[in-house]
mmCIF file with all atom_site columns, C-alpha atoms in Angstrom:
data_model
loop_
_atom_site.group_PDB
_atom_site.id
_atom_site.type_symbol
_atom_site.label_atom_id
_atom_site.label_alt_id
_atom_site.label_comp_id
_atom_site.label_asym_id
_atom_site.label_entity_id
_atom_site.label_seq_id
_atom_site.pdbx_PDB_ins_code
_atom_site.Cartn_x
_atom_site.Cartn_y
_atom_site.Cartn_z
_atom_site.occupancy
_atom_site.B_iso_or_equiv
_atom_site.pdbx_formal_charge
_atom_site.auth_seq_id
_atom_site.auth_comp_id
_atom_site.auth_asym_id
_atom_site.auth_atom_id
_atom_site.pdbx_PDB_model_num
ATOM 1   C CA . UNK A 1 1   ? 0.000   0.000   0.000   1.00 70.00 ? 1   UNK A CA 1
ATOM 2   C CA . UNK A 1 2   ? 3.088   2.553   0.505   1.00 73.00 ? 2   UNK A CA 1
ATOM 3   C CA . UNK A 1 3   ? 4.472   1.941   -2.901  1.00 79.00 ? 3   UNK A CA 1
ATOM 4   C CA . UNK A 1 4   ? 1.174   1.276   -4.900  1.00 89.00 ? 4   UNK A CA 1
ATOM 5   C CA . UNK A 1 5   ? -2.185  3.739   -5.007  1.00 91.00 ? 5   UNK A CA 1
ATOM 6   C CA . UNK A 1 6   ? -5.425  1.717   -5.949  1.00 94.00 ? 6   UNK A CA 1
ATOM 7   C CA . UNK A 1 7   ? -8.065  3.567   -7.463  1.00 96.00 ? 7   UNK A CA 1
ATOM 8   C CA . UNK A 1 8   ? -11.812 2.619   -7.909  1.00 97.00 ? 8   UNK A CA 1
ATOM 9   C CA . UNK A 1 9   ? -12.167 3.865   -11.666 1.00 97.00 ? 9   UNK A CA 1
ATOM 10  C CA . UNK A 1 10  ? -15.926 2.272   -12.534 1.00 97.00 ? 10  UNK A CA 1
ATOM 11  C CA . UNK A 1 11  ? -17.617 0.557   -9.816  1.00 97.00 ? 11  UNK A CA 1
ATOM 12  C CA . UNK A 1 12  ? -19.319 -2.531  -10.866 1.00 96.00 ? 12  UNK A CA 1
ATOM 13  C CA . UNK A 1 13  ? -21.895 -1.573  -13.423 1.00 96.00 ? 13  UNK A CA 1
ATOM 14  C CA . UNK A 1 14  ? -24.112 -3.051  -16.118 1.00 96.00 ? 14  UNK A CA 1
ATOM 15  C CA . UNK A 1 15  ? -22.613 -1.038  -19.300 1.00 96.00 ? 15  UNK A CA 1
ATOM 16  C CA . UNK A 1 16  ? -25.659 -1.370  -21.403 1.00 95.00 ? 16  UNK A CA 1
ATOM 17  C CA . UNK A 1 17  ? -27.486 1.254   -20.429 1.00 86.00 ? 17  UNK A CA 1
ATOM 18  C CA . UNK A 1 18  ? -25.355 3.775   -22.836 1.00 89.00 ? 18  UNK A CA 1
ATOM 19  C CA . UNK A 1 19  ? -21.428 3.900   -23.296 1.00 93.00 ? 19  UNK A CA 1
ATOM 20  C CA . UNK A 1 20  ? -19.656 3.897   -19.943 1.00 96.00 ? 20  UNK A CA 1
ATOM 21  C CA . UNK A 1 21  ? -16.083 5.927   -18.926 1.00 97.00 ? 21  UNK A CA 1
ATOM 22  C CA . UNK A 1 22  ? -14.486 5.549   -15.999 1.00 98.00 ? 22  UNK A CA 1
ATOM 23  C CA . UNK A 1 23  ? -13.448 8.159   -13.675 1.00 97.00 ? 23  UNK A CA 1
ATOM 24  C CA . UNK A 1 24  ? -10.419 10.326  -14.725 1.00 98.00 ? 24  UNK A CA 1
ATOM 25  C CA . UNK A 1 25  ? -7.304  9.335   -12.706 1.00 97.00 ? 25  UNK A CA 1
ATOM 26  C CA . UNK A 1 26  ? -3.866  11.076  -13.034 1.00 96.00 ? 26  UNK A CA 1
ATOM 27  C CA . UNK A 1 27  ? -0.098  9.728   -13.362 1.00 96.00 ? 27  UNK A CA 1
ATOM 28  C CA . UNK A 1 28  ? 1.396   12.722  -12.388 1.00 94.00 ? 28  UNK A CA 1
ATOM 29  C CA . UNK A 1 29  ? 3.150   12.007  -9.342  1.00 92.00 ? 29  UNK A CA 1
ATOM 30  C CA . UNK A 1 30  ? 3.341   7.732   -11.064 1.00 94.00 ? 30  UNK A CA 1
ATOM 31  C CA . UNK A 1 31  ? 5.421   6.435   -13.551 1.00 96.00 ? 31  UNK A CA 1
ATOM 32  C CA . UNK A 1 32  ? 3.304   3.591   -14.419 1.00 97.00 ? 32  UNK A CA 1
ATOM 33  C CA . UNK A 1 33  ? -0.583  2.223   -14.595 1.00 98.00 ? 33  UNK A CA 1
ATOM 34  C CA . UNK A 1 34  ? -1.559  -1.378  -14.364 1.00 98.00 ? 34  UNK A CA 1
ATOM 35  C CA . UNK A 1 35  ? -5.579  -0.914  -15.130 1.00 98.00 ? 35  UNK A CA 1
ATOM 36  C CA . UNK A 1 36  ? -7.616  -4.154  -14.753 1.00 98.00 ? 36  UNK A CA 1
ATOM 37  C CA . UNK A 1 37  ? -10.953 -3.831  -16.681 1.00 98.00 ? 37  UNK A CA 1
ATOM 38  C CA . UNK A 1 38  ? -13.257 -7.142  -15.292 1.00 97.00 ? 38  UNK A CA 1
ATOM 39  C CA . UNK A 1 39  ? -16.828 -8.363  -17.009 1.00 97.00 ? 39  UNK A CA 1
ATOM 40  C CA . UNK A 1 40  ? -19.278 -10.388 -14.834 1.00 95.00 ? 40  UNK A CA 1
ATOM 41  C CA . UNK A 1 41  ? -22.003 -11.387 -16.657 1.00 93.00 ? 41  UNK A CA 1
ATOM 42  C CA . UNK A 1 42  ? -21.408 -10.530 -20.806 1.00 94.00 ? 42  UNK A CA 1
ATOM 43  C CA . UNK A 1 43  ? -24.929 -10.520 -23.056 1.00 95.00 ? 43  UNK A CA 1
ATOM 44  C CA . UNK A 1 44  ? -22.226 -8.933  -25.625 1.00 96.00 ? 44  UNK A CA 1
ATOM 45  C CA . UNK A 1 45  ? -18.700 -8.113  -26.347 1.00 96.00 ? 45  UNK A CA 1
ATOM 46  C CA . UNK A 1 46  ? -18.027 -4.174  -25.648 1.00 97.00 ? 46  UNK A CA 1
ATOM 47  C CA . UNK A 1 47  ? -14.781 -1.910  -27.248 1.00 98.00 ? 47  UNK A CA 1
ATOM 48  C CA . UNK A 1 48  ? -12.239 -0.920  -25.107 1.00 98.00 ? 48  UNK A CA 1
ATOM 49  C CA . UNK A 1 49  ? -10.459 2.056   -25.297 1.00 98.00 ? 49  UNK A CA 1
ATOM 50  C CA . UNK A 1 50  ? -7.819  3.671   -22.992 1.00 98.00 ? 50  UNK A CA 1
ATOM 51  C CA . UNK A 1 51  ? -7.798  8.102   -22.994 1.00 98.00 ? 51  UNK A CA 1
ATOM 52  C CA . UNK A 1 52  ? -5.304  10.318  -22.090 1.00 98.00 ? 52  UNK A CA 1
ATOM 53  C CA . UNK A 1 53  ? -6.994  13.922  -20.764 1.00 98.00 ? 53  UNK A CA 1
ATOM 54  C CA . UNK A 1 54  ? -6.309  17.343  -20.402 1.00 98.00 ? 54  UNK A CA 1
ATOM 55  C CA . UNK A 1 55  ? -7.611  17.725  -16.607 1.00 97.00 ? 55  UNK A CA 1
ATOM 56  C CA . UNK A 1 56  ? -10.305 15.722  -14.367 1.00 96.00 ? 56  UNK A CA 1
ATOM 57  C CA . UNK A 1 57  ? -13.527 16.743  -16.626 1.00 95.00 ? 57  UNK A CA 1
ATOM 58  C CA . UNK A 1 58  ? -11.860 16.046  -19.087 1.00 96.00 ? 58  UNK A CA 1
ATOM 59  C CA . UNK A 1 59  ? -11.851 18.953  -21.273 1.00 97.00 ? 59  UNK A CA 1
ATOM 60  C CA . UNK A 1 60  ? -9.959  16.808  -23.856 1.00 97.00 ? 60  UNK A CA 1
ATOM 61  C CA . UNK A 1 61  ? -9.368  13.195  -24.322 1.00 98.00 ? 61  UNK A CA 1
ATOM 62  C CA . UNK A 1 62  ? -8.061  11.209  -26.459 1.00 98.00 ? 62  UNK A CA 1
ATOM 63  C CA . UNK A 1 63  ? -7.483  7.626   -27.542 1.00 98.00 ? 63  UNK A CA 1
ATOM 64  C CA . UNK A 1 64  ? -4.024  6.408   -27.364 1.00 98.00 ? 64  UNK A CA 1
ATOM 65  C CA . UNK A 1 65  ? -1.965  3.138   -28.239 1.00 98.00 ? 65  UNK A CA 1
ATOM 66  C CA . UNK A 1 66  ? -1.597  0.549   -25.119 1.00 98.00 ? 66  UNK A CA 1
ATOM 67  C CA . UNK A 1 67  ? -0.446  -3.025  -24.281 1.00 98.00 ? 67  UNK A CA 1
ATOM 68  C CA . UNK A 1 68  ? -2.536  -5.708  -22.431 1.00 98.00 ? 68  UNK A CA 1
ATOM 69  C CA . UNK A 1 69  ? -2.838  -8.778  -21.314 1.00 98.00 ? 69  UNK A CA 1
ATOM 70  C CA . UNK A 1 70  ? -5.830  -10.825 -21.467 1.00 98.00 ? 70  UNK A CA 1
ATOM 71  C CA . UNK A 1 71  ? -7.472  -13.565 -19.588 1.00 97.00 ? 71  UNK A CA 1
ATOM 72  C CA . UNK A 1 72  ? -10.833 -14.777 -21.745 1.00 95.00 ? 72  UNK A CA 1
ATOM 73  C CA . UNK A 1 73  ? -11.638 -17.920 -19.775 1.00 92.00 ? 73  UNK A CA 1
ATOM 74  C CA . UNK A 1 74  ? -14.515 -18.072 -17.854 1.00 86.00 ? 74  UNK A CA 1
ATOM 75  C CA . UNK A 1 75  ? -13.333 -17.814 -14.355 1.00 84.00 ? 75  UNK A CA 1
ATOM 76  C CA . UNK A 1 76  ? -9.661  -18.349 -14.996 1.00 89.00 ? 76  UNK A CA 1
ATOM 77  C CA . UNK A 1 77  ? -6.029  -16.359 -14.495 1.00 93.00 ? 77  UNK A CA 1
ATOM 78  C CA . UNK A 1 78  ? -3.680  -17.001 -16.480 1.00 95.00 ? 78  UNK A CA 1
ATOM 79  C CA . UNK A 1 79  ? -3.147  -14.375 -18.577 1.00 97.00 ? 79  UNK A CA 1
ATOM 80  C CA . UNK A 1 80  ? -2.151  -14.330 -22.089 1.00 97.00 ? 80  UNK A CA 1
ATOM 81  C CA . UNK A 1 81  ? 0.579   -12.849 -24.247 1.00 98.00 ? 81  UNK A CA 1
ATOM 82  C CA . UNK A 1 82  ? 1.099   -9.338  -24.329 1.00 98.00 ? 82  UNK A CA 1
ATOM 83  C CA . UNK A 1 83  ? -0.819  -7.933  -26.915 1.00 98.00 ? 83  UNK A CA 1
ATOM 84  C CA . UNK A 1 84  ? -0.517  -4.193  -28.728 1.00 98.00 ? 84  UNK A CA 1
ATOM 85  C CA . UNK A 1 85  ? -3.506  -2.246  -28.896 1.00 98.00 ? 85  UNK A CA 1
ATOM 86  C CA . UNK A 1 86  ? -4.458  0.330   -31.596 1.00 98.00 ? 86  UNK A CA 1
ATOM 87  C CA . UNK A 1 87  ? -6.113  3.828   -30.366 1.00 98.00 ? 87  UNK A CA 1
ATOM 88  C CA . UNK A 1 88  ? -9.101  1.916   -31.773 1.00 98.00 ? 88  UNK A CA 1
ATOM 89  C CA . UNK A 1 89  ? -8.882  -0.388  -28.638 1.00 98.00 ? 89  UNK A CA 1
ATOM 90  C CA . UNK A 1 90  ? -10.190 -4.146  -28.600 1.00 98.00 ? 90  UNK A CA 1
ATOM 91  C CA . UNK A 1 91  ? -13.483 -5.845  -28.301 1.00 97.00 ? 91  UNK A CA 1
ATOM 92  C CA . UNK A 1 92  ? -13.619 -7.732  -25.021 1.00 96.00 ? 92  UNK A CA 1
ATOM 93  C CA . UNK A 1 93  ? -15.458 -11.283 -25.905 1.00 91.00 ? 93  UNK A CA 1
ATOM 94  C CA . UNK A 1 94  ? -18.548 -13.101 -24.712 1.00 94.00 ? 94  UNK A CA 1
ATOM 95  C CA . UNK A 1 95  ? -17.181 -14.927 -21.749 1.00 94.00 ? 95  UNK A CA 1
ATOM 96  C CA . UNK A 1 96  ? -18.299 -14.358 -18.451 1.00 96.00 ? 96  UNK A CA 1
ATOM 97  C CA . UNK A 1 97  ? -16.162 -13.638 -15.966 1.00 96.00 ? 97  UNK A CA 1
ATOM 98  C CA . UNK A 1 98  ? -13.622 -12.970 -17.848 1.00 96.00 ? 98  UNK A CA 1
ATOM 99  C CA . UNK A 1 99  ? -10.376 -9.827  -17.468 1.00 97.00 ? 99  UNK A CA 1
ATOM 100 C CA . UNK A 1 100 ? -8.000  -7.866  -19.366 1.00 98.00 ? 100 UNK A CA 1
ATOM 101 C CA . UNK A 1 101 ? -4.957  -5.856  -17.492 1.00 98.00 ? 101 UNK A CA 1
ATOM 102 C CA . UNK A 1 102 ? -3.629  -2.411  -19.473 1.00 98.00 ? 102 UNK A CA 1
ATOM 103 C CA . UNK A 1 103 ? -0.529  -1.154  -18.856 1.00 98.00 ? 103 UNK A CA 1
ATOM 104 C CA . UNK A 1 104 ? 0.685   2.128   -19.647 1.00 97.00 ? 104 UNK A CA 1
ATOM 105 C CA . UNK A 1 105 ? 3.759   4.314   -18.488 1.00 97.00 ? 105 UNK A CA 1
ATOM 106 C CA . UNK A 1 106 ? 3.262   8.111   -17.775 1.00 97.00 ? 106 UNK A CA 1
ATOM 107 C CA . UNK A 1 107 ? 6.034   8.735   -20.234 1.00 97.00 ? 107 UNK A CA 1
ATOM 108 C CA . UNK A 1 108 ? 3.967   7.582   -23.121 1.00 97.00 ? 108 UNK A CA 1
ATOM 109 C CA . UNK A 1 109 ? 1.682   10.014  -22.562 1.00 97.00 ? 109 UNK A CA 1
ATOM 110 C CA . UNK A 1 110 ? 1.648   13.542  -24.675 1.00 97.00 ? 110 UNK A CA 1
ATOM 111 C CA . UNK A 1 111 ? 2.952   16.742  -22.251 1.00 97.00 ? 111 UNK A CA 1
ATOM 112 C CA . UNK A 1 112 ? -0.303  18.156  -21.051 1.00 97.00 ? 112 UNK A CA 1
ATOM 113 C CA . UNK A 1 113 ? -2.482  15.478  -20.935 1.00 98.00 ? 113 UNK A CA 1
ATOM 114 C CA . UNK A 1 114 ? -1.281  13.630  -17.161 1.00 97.00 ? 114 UNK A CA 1
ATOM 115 C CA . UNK A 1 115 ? -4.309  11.599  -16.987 1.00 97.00 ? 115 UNK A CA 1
ATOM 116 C CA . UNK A 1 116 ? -6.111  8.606   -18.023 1.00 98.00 ? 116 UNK A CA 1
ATOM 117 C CA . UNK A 1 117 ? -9.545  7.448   -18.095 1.00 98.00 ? 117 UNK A CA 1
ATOM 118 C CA . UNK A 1 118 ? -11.044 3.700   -19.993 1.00 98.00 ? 118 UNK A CA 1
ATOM 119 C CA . UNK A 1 119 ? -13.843 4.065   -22.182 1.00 98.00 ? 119 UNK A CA 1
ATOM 120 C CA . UNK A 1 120 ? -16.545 1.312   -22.953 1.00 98.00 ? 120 UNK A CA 1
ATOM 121 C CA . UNK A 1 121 ? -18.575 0.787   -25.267 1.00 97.00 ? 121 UNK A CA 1
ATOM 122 C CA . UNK A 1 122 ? -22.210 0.277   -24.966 1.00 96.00 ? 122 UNK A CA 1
ATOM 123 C CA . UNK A 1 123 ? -22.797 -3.682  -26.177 1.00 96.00 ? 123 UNK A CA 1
ATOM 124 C CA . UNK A 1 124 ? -26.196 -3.958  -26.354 1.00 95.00 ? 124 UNK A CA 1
ATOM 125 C CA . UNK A 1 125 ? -26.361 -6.108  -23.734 1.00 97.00 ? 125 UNK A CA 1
ATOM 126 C CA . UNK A 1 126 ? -27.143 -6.761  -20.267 1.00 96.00 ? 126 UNK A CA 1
ATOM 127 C CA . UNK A 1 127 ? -23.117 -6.804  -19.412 1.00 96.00 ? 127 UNK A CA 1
ATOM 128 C CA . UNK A 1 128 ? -21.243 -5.956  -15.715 1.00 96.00 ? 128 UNK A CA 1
ATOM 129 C CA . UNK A 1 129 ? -18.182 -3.993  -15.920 1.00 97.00 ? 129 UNK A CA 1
ATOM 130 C CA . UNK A 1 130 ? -15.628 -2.658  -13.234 1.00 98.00 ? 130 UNK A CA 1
ATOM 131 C CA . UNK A 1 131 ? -12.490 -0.769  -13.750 1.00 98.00 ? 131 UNK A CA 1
ATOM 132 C CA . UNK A 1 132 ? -9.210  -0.677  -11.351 1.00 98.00 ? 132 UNK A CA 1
ATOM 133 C CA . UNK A 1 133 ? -6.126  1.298   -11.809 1.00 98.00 ? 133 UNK A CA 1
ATOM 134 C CA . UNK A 1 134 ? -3.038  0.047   -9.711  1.00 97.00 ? 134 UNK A CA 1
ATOM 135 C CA . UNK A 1 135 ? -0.621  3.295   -9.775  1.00 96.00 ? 135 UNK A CA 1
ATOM 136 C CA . UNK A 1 136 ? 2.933   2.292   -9.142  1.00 94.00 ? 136 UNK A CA 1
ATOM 137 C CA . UNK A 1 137 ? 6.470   4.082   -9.236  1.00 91.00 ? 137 UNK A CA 1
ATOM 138 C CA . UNK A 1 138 ? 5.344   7.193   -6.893  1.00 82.00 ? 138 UNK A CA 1
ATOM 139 C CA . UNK A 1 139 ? 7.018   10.252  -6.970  1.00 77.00 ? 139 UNK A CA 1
ATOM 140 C CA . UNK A 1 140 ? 6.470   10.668  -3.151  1.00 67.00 ? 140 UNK A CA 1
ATOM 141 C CA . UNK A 1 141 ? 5.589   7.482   -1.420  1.00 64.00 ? 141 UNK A CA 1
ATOM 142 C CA . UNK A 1 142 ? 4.728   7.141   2.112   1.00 62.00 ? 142 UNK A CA 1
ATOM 143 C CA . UNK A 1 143 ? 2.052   5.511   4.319   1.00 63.00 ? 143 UNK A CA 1
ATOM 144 C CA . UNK A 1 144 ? -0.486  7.463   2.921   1.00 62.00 ? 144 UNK A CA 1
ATOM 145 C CA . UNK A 1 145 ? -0.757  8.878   -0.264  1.00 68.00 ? 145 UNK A CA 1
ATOM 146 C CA . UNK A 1 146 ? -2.355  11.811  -1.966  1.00 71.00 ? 146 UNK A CA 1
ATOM 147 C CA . UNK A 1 147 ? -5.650  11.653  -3.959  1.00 78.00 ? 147 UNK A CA 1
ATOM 148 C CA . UNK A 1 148 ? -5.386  10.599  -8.080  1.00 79.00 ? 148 UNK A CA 1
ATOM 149 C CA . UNK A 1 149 ? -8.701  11.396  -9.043  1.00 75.00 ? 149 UNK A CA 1
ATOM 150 C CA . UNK A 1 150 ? -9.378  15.223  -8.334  1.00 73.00 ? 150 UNK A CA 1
#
């Protein structure tokens, strides 16, 4: 907990009642973000997309190249091989119960745009999503660390 700060991005939500973002989170005082998007129950495979913004409305955002990982067995994980992502982002499967884990480092971000958010498509389906960000290398660590989302 000193060295890492965990951040709630999208509680647990169905995503088909319209397309879903998460909250804005910053990596200005991180080097690095290790963002876990989870599906419960899938009617339908959503898009993915990861954002880099301006500031915490955002007044801008946008989509940006990432790596993940993905784990697309019911229940399961083991993750599989890294895999590049376009700006265009991925489709997420059918499975249920299923994960994918982004990473992205705060130097591939452009200069003014410190923070991140995950956008999600809507599927059309009854479909439960949550989003995590795990915010490692911290400029100042300590027992307690300062807010990432405002």
């Amino acid at each position: 907990a000193e060295e890492l700060h965990i951040v709630q991005a999208l509680a647990a939500i169905d995503i088909n009642v319209s397309a879903q973002n998460s909250d804005v989170f910053s990596l200005a005082n991180h080097a690095h973000a290790t963002i876990i998007v989870g599906f419960g129950v899938t009617g339908a495979a959503t898009t993915v997309t990861l954002e880099e913004c301006d500031d915490f409305s955002p007044t801008t955002s946008t989509a940006i190249a990432f790596s993940y990982y993905a784990e697309t067995t019911a229940g399961g994980d083991t993750l599989g091989a890294r895999t590049a992502a376009t700006s265009s982002g991925f489709a997420s499967g059918t499975n249920d119960g299923i994960f994918f884990v982004l990473e992205v480092d705060a130097s591939q971000l452009t200069d003014g745009y410190p923070n991140l958010r995950v956008a999600l498509t809507d599927p059309g389906a009854a479909t439960l999503a949550s989003v995590w960000a795990i915010l490692s290398g911290p400029r100042y660590a300590g027992d307690q660390n300062a807010t990432a989302i405002a």
